[in-house]
Every structure is written in C-alpha cells, then in structure tokens.
PDB file of C-alpha atoms in Angstrom:
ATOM      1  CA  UNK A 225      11.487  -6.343  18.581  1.00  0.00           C
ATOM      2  CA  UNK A 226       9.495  -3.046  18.283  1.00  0.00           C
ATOM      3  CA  UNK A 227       8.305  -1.537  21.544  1.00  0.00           C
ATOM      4  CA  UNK A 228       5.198  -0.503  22.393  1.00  0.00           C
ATOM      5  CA  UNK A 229       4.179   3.339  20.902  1.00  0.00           C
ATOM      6  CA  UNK A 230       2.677   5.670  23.472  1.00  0.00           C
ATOM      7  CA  UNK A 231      -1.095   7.010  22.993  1.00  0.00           C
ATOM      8  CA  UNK A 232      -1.517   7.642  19.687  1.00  0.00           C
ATOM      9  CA  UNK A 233      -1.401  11.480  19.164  1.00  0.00           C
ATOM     10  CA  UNK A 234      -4.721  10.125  16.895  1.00  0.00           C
ATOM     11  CA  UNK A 235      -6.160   9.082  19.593  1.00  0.00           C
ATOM     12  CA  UNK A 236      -5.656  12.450  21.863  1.00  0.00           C
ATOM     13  CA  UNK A 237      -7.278  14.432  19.492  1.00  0.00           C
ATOM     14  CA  UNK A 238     -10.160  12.418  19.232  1.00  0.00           C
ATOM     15  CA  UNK A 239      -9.918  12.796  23.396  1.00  0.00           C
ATOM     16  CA  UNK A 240      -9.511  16.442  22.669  1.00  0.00           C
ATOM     17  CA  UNK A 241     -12.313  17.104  20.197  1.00  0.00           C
ATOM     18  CA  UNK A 242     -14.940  15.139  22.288  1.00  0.00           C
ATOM     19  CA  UNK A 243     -14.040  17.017  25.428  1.00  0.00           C
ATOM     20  CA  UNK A 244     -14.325  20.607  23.737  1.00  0.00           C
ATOM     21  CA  UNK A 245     -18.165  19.198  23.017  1.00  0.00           C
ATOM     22  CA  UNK A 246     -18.674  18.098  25.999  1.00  0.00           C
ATOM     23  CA  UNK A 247     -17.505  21.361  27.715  1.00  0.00           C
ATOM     24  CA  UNK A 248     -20.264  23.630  25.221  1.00  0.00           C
ATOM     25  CA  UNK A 249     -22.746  21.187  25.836  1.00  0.00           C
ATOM     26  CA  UNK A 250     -22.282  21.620  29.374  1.00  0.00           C
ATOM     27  CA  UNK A 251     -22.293  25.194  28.953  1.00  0.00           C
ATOM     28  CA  UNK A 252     -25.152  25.279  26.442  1.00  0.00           C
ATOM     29  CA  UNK A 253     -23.820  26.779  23.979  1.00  0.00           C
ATOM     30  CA  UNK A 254     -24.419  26.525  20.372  1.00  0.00           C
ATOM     31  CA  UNK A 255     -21.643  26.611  17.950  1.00  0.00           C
ATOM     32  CA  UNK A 256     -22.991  29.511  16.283  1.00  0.00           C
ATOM     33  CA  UNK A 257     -22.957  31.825  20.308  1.00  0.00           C
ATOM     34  CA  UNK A 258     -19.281  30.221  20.480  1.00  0.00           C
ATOM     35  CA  UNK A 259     -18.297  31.684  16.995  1.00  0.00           C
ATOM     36  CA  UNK A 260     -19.988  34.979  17.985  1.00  0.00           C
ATOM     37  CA  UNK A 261     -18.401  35.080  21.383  1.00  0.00           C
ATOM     38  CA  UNK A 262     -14.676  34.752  20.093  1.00  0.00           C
ATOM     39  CA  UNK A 263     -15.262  36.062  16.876  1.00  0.00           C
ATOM     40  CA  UNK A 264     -14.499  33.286  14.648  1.00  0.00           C
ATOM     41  CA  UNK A 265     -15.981  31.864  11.911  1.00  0.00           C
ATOM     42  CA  UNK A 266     -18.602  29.639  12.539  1.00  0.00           C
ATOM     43  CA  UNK A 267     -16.332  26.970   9.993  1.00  0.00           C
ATOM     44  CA  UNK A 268     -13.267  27.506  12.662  1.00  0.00           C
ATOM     45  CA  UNK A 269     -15.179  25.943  15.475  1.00  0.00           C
ATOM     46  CA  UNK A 270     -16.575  23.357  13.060  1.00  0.00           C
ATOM     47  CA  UNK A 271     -13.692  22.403  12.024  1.00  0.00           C
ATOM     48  CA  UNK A 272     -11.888  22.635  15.516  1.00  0.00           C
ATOM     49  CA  UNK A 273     -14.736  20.153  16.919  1.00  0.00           C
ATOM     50  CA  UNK A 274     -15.132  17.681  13.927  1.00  0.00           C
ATOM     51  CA  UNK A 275     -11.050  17.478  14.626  1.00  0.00           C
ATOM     52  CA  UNK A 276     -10.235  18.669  11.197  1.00  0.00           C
ATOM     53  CA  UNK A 277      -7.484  21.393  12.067  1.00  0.00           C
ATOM     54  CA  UNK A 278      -5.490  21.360  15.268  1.00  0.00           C
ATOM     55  CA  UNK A 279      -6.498  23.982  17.649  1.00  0.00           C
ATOM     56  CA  UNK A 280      -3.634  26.455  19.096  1.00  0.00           C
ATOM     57  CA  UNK A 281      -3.401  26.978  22.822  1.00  0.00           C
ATOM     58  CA  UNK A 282      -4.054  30.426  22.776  1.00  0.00           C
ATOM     59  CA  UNK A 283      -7.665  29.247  21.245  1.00  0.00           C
ATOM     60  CA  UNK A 284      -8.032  26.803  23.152  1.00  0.00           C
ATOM     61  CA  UNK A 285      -7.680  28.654  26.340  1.00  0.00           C
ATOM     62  CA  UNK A 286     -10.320  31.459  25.178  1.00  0.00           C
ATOM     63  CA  UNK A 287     -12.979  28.565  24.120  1.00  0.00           C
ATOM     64  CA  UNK A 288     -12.198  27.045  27.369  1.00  0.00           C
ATOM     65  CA  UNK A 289     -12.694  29.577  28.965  1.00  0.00           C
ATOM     66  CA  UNK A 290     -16.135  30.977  27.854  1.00  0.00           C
ATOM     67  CA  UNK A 291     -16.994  27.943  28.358  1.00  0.00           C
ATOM     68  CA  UNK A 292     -16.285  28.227  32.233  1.00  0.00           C
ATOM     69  CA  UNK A 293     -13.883  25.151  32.492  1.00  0.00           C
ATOM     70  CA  UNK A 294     -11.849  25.309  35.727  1.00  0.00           C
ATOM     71  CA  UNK A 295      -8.458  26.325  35.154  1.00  0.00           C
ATOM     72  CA  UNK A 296      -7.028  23.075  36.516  1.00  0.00           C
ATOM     73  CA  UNK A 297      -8.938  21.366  33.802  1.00  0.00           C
ATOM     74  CA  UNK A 298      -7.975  23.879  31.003  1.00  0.00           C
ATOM     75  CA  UNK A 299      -4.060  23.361  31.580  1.00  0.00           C
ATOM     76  CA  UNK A 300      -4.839  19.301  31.725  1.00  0.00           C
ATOM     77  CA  UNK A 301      -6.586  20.131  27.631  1.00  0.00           C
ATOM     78  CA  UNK A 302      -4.097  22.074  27.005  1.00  0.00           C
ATOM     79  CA  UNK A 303      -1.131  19.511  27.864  1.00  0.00           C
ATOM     80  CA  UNK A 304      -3.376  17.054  25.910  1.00  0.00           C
ATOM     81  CA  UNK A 305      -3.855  19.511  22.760  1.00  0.00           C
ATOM     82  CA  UNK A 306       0.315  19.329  22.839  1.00  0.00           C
ATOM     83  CA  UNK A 307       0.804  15.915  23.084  1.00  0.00           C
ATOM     84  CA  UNK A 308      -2.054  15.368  19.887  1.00  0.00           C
ATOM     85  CA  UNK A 309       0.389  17.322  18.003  1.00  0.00           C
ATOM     86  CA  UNK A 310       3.471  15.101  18.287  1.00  0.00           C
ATOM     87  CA  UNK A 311       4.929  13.429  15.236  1.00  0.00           C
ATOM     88  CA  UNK A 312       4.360   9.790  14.596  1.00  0.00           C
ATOM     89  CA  UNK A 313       6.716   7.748  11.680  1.00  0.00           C
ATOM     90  CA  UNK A 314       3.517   8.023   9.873  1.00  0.00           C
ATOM     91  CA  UNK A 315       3.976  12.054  10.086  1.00  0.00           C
ATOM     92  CA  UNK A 316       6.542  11.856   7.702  1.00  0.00           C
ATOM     93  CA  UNK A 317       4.040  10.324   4.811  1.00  0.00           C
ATOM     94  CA  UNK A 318       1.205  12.947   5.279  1.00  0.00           C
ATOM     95  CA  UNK A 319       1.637  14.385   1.957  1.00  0.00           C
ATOM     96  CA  UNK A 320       0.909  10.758   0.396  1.00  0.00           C
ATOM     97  CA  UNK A 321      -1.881   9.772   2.459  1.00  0.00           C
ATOM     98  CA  UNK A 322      -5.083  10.565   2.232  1.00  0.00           C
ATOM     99  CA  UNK A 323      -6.442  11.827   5.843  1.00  0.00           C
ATOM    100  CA  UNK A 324      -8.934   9.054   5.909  1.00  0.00           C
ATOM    101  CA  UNK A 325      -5.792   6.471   5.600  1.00  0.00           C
ATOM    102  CA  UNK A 326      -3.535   8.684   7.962  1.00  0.00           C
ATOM    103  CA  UNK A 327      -6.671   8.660  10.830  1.00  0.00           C
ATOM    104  CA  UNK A 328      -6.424   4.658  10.320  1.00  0.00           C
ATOM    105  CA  UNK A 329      -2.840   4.208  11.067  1.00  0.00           C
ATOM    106  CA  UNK A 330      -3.020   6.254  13.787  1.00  0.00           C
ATOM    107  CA  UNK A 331      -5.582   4.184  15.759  1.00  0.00           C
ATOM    108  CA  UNK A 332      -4.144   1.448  14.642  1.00  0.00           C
ATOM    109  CA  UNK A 333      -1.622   1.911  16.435  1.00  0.00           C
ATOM    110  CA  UNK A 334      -3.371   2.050  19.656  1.00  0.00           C
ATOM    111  CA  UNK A 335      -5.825  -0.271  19.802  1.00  0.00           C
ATOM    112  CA  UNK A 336      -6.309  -3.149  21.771  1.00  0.00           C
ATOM    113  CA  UNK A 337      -8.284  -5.334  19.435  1.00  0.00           C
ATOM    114  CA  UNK A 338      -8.878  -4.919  15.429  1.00  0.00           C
ATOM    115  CA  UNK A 339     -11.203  -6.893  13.736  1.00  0.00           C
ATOM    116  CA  UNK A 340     -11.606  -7.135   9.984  1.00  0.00           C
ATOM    117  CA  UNK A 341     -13.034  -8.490   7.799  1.00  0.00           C
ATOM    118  CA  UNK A 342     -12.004  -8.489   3.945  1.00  0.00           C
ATOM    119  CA  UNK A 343     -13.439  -9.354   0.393  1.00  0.00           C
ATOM    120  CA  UNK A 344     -11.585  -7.687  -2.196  1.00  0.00           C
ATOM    121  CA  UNK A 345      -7.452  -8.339  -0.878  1.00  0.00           C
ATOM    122  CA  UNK A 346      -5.727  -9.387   1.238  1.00  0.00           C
ATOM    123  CA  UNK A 347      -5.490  -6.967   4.031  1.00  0.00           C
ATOM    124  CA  UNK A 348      -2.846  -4.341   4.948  1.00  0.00           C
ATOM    125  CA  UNK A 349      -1.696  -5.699   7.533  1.00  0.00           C
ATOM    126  CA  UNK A 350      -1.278  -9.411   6.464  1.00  0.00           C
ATOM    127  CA  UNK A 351       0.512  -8.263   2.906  1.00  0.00           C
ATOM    128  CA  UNK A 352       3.988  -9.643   2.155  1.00  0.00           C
ATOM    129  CA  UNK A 353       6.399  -6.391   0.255  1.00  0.00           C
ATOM    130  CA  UNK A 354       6.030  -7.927  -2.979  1.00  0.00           C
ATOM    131  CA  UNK A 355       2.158  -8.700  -2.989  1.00  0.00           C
ATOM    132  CA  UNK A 356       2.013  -5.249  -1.507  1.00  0.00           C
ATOM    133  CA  UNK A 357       4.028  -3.535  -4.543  1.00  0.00           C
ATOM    134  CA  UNK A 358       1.680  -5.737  -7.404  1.00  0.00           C
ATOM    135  CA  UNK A 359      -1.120  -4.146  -5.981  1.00  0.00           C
ATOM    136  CA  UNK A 360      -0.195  -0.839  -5.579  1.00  0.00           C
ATOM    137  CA  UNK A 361       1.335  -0.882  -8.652  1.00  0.00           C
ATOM    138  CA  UNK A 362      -1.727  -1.230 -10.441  1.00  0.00           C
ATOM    139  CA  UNK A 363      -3.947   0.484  -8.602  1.00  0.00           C
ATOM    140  CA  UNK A 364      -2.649   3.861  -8.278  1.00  0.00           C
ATOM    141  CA  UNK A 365      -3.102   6.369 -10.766  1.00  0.00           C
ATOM    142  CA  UNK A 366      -0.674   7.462 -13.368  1.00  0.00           C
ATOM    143  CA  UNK A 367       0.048  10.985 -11.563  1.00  0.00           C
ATOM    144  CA  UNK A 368       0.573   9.136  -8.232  1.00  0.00           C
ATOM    145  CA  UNK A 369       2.846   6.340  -9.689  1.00  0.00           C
ATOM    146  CA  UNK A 370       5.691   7.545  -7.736  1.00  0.00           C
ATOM    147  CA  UNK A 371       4.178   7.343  -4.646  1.00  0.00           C
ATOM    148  CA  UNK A 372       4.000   3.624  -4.710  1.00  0.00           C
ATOM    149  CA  UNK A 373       7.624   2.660  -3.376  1.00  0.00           C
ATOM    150  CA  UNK A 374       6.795   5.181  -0.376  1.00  0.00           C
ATOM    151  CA  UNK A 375       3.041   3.506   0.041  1.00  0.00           C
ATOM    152  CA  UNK A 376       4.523   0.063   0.526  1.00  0.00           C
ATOM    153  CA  UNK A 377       7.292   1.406   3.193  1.00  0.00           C
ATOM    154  CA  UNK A 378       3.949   2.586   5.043  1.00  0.00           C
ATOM    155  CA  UNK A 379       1.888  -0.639   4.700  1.00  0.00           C
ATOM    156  CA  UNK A 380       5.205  -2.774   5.695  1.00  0.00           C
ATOM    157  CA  UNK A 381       5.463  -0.163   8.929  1.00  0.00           C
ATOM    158  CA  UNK A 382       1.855  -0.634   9.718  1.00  0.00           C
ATOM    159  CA  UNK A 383       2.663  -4.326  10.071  1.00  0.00           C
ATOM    160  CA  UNK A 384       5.073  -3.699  12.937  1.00  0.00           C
ATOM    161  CA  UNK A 385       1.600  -3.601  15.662  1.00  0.00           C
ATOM    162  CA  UNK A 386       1.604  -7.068  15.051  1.00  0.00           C
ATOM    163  CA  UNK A 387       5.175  -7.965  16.130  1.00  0.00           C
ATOM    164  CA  UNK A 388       5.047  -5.696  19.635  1.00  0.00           C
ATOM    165  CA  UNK A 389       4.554  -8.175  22.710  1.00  0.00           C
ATOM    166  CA  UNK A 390       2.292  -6.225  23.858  1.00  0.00           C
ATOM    167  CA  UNK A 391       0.758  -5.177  20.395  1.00  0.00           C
ATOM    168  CA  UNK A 392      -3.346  -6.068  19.665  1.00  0.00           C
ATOM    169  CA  UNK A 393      -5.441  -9.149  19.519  1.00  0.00           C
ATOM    170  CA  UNK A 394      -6.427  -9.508  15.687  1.00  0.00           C
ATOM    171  CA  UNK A 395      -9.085 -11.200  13.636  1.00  0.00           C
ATOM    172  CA  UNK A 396      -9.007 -11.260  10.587  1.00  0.00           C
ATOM    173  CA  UNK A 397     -12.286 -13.050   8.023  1.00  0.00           C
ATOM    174  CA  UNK A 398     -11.138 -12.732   4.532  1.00  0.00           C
ATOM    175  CA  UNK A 399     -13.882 -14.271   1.474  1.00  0.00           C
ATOM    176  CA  UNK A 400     -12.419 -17.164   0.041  1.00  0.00           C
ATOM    177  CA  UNK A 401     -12.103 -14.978  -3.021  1.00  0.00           C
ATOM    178  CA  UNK A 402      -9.516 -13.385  -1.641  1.00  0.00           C
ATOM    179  CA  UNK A 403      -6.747 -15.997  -1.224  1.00  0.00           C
ATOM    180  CA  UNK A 404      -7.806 -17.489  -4.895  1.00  0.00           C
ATOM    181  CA  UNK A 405      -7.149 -14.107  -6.521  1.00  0.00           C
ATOM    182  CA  UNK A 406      -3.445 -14.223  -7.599  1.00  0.00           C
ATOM    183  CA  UNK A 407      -1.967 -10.727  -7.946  1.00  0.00           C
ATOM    184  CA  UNK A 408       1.967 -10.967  -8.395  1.00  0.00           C
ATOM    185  CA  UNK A 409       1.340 -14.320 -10.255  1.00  0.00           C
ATOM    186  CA  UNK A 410       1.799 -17.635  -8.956  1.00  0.00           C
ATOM    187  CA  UNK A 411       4.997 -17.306  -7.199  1.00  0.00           C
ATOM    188  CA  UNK A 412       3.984 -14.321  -5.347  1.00  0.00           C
ATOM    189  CA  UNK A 413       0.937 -15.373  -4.553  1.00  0.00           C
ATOM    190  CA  UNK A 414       2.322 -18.934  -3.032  1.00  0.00           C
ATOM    191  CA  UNK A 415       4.405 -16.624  -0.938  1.00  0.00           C
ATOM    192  CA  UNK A 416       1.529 -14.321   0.638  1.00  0.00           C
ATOM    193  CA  UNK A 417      -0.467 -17.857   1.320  1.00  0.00           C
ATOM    194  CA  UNK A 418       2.779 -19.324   3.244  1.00  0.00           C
ATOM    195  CA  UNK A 419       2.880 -15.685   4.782  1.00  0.00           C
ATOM    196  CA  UNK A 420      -0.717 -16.396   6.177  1.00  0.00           C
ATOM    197  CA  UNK A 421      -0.156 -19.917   7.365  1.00  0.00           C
ATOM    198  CA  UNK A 422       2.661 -18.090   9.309  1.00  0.00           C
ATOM    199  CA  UNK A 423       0.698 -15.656  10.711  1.00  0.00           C
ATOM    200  CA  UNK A 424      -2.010 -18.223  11.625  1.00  0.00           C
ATOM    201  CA  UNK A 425       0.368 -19.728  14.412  1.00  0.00           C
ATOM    202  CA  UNK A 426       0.762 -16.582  16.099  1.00  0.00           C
ATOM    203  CA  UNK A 427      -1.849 -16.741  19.248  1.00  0.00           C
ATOM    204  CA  UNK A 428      -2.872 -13.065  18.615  1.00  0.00           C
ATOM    205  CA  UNK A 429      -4.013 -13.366  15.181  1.00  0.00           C
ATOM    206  CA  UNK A 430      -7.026 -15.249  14.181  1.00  0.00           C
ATOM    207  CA  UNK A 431      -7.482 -15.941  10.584  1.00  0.00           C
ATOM    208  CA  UNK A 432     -10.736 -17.226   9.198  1.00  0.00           C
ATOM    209  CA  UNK A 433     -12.216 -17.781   5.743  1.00  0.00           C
ATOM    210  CA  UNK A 434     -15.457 -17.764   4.671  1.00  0.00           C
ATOM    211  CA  UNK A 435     -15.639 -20.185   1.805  1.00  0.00           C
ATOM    212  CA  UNK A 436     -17.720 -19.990  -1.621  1.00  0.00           C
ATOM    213  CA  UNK A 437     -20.261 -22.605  -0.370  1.00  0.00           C
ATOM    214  CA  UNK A 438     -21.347 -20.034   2.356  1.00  0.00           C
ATOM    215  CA  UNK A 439     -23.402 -18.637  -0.222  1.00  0.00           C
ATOM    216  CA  UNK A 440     -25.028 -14.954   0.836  1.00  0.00           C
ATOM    217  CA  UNK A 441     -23.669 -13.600   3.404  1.00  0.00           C
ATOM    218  CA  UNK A 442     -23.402 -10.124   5.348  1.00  0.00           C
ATOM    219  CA  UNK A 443     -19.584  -9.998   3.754  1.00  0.00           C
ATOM    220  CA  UNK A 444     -21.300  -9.278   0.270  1.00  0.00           C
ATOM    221  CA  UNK A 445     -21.532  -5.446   1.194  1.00  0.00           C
ATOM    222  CA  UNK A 446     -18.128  -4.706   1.592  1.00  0.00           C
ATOM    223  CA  UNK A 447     -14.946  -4.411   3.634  1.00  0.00           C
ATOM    224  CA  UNK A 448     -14.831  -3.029   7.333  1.00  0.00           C
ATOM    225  CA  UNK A 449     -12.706  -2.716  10.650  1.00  0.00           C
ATOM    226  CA  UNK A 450     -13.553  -2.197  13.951  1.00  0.00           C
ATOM    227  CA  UNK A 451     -10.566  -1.052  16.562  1.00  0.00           C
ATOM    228  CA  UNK A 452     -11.046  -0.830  19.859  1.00  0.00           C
ATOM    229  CA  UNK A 453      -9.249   0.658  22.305  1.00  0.00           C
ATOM    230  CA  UNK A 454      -7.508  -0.392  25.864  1.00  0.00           C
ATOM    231  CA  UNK A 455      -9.022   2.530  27.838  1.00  0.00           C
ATOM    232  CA  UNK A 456     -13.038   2.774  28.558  1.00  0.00           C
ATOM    233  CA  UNK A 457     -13.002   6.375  27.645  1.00  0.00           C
ATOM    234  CA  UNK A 458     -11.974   5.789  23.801  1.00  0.00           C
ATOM    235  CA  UNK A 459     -15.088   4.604  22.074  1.00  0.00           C
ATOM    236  CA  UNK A 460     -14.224   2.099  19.423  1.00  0.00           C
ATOM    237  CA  UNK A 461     -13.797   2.956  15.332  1.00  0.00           C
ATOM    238  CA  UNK A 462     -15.335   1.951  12.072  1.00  0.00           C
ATOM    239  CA  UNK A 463     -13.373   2.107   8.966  1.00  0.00           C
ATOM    240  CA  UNK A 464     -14.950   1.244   5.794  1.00  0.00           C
ATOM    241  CA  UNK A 465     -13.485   0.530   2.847  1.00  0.00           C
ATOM    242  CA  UNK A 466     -14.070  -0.302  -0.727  1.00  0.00           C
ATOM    243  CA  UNK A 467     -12.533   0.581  -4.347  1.00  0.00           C
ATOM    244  CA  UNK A 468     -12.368   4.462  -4.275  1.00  0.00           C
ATOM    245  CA  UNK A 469     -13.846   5.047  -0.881  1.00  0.00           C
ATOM    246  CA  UNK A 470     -12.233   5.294   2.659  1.00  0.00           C
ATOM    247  CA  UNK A 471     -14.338   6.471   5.616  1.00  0.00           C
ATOM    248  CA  UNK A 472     -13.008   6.150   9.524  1.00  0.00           C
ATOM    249  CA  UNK A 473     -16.565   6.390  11.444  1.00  0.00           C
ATOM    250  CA  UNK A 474     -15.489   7.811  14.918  1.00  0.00           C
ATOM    251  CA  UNK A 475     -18.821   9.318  16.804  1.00  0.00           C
ATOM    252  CA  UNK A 476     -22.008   6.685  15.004  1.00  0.00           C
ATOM    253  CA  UNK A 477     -21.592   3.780  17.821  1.00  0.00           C
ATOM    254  CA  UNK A 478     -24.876   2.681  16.689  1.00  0.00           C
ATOM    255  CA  UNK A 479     -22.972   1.627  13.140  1.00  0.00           C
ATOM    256  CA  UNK A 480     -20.136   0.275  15.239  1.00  0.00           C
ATOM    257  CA  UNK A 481     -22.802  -2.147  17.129  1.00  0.00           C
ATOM    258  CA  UNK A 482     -23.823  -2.916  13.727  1.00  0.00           C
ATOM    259  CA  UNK A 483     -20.693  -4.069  12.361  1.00  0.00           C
ATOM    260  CA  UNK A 484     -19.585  -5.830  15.253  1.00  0.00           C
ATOM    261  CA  UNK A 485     -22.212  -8.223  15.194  1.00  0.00           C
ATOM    262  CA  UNK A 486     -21.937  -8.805  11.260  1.00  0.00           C
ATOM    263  CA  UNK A 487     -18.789  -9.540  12.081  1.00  0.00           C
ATOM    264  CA  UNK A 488     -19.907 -11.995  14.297  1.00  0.00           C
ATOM    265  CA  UNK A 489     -22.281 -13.783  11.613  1.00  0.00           C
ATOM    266  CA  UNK A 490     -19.614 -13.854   9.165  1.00  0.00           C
ATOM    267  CA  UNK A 491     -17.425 -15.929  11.844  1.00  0.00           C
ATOM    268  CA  UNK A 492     -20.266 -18.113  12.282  1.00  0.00           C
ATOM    269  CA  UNK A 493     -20.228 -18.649   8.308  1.00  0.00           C
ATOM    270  CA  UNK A 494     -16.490 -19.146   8.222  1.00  0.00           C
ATOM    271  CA  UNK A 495     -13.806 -21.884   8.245  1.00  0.00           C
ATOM    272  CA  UNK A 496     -12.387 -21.980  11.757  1.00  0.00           C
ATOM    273  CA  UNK A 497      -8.773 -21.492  12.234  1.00  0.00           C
ATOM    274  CA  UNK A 498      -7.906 -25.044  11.251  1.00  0.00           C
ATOM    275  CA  UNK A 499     -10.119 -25.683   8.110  1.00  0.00           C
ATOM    276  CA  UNK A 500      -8.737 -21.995   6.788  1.00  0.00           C
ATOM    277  CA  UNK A 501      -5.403 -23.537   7.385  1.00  0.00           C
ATOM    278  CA  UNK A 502      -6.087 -26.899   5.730  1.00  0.00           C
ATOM    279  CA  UNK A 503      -7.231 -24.663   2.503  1.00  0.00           C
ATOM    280  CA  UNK A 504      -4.426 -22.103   2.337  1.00  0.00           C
ATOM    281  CA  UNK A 505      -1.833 -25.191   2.400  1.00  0.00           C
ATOM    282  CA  UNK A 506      -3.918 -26.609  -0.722  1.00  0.00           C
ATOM    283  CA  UNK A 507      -3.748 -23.045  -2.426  1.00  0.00           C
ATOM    284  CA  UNK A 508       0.092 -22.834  -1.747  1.00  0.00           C
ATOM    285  CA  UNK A 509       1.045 -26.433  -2.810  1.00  0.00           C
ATOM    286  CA  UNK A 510      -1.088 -26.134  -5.627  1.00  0.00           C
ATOM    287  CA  UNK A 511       1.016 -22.912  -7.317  1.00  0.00           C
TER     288      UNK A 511
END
C-alpha cells in the first residue's frame, strides 16, 4: 500500500511565492523599486513571484531582506525555498510534461479533496493502462510518439493518491458521453467500465453521470478540477482543461467559487451513485 507523500514541494512554492508578495506588499514596494534595489531585471522578480523559476538562497535572503523581514522569519523561507526544491517521482518526467501538467500532479498529490468533472474522457485518474495507451496513442503528435509509453507510466503513478489510506476524498461527474465513447474498442472499453464500477465501491470516490436527457447544462463548457488542500493556508486550485489547452488557476479564487458551485449544479443534474452504477453495468454487459 503506498504511504502518504509529504507536502508537495508544489505546494511549498506556491507557500513560497505568496509569502515573498506578501512581504513587498507589506513593505510597499513595487516590483519595479525591488528590481532597482537588487539590481535585477524587472522579469527576475516577475518570474521569482509568479513561481516560474526557483529562487536561490542567496536571493532570497537579499529580497528578504530589503524587504525588512525578521531574520527568524527569513531562515523559516529559506528552509521552505529548500524543501520546494526536492525531487518528486514526477521529477524524473519533467522533460515530457508540460509545466501546466507537472503543476497538476504536484497538487494532486496533496490535496485533501479533488473534484472533477469530465466531458471529453475518461479522467486521469480513473483510466485503466490500456485505455490510457489508446488514447495517448492517438493523441500525441508524431514528434512526441515516443513519449507515450513514459506518459502512461505517469498517468498509472498519478493513480496511486487514490490507493493511500489516508489519500483524498474524490468526485468525479463525467457526461454520459464519456462512458459511451469506446476508445480501445469494445473489449477495452468493457474493461475501463468494470474499472469504474470498481472504483464506485470505494467510500472515497464518488462517481456520478450526467445523462443525455439532462439536456443543457453548465458541463457544456468544458472540463475542470478543483483541489483543495488539508491546511487553511493553501487556497484551493483550478485546472482547466480541454483539447490543446491546460491552465492550473492558482491566485483567481473568485473563478474557483465559480467552479465549485457549477460543480454543484452539474451534481444536481446527475445520476446519483447508484443510477450511474445501474448504467455502467448496462454499458459493460452490453460490449
């Protein structure tokens, strides 16, 4: 049985980053004095804040401390800036991963509760190896063909959140069009819908559909997940996702609040837990 990760070193940089703006906001001072002060680029400290680049100690200590942070406080960043550089398993895939995808795995691997909702595949995390391969297989570009063996090791590592004890409460809402699209054929299909019935007797993972006869609905704009996060001082994250676009919203909690209560709607809209397993049993017998 997997155990439990520690932090995510994901998650301490986004601790990181929104300290260091807190700190020149306390100080008030603009990006541009900061730049001046140290004499740096004004793209440096855009790029340190926005958590694009890791920052090095020695940098950190001189923004710190132009900022006027106690030193008590400074060696506590500092000893966080370390620990958001530690490698991950997912480390090892970097060059394959987009840093949209790479963001994603990290906080999924810390957060508490993920909900998401999907209307184009099944999702990630619910993906048997072989359904997982079909797809990839055909979606990847020709140059990137070779990366597909290596992007179905990460998607079956991803699943492993779901088989810690103490690993986070999940809903899924997939479109009905989802589990009547057969990629793989038949046989793999059947498969991934006896996969899902599986997964639907776990009692943290919630799996709901929302059928054809729901008509319009707030799914019809695309797929998203929210992921929260055990500790108060981690706001939660939006990841959006459709074909050839990935964005992980970290700072807009005002789209988060959004989401979260489409969400909602679309549960109200969907199967429950035993209708959606009523209809993936008809799906599977009938392959």
């Amino acid at each position: 049985m997997p155990v439990p990760a520690a932090i995510s070193p994901t998650v301490r940089q986004r601790r990181l980053r929104v300290e260091l703006r807190k700190a020149r906001d306390e100080a008030s001072l603009t990006q541009e004095q900061v730049a001046e002060r140290l004499d740096w680029s004004l793209s440096k400290v855009i790029r340190i804040e926005s958590g694009a680049v890791n920052i090095s100690t020695t940098d950190l200590r001189a923004m710190l401390a132009f900022y006027g942070v106690a030193e008590e406080r400074i060696n506590e960043l500092v000893q966080l800036a370390k620990a958001a550089r530690e490698r991950t398993w997912w480390s090892g895939y970097k060059k394959i991963l987009s840093q949209q995808y790479y963001d994603l795995i990290g906080y999924e691997s810390a957060a508490g509760i993920i909900r998401q909702y999907e209307n184009l595949i099944i999702p990630g995390l619910l993906q048997t190896q072989e359904y997982a391969q079909e797809y990839l297989k055909n979606d990847l570009p020709p140059e990137h063909s070779t990366d597909a063996e290596a992007l179905v090791d990460v998607r079956m590592r991803r699943q492993e959140i779901l088989e810690i004890d103490e690993g986070p409460k999940v809903f899924f809402v997939l479109d009905e069009a989802v589990v009547h699209r057969q990629i793989g054929g038949p046989g793999v299909m059947r498969d991934q819908l006896r996969h899902l019935i599986e997964m639907t007797n776990r009692s943290h993972i919630t799996i709901e559909v929302v059928p054809f006869t729901a008509g319009a609905n707030p799914g019809l704009r695309g797929s998203f997940t929210i992921l929260e996060f055990p500790s108060a001082e981690d706001d939660d994250v939006l990841h959006l996702e459709s074909p050839g676009f990935m964005r992980v919203t970290r700072d807009l909690q005002d789209a988060v609040v959004t989401y979260r209560e489409r969400f909602e709607r679309l549960r109200e809209v969907s199967l429950k837990p035993e209708g959606t397993a009523v209809l993936l049993n008809r799906l599977a017998d009938s392959l």
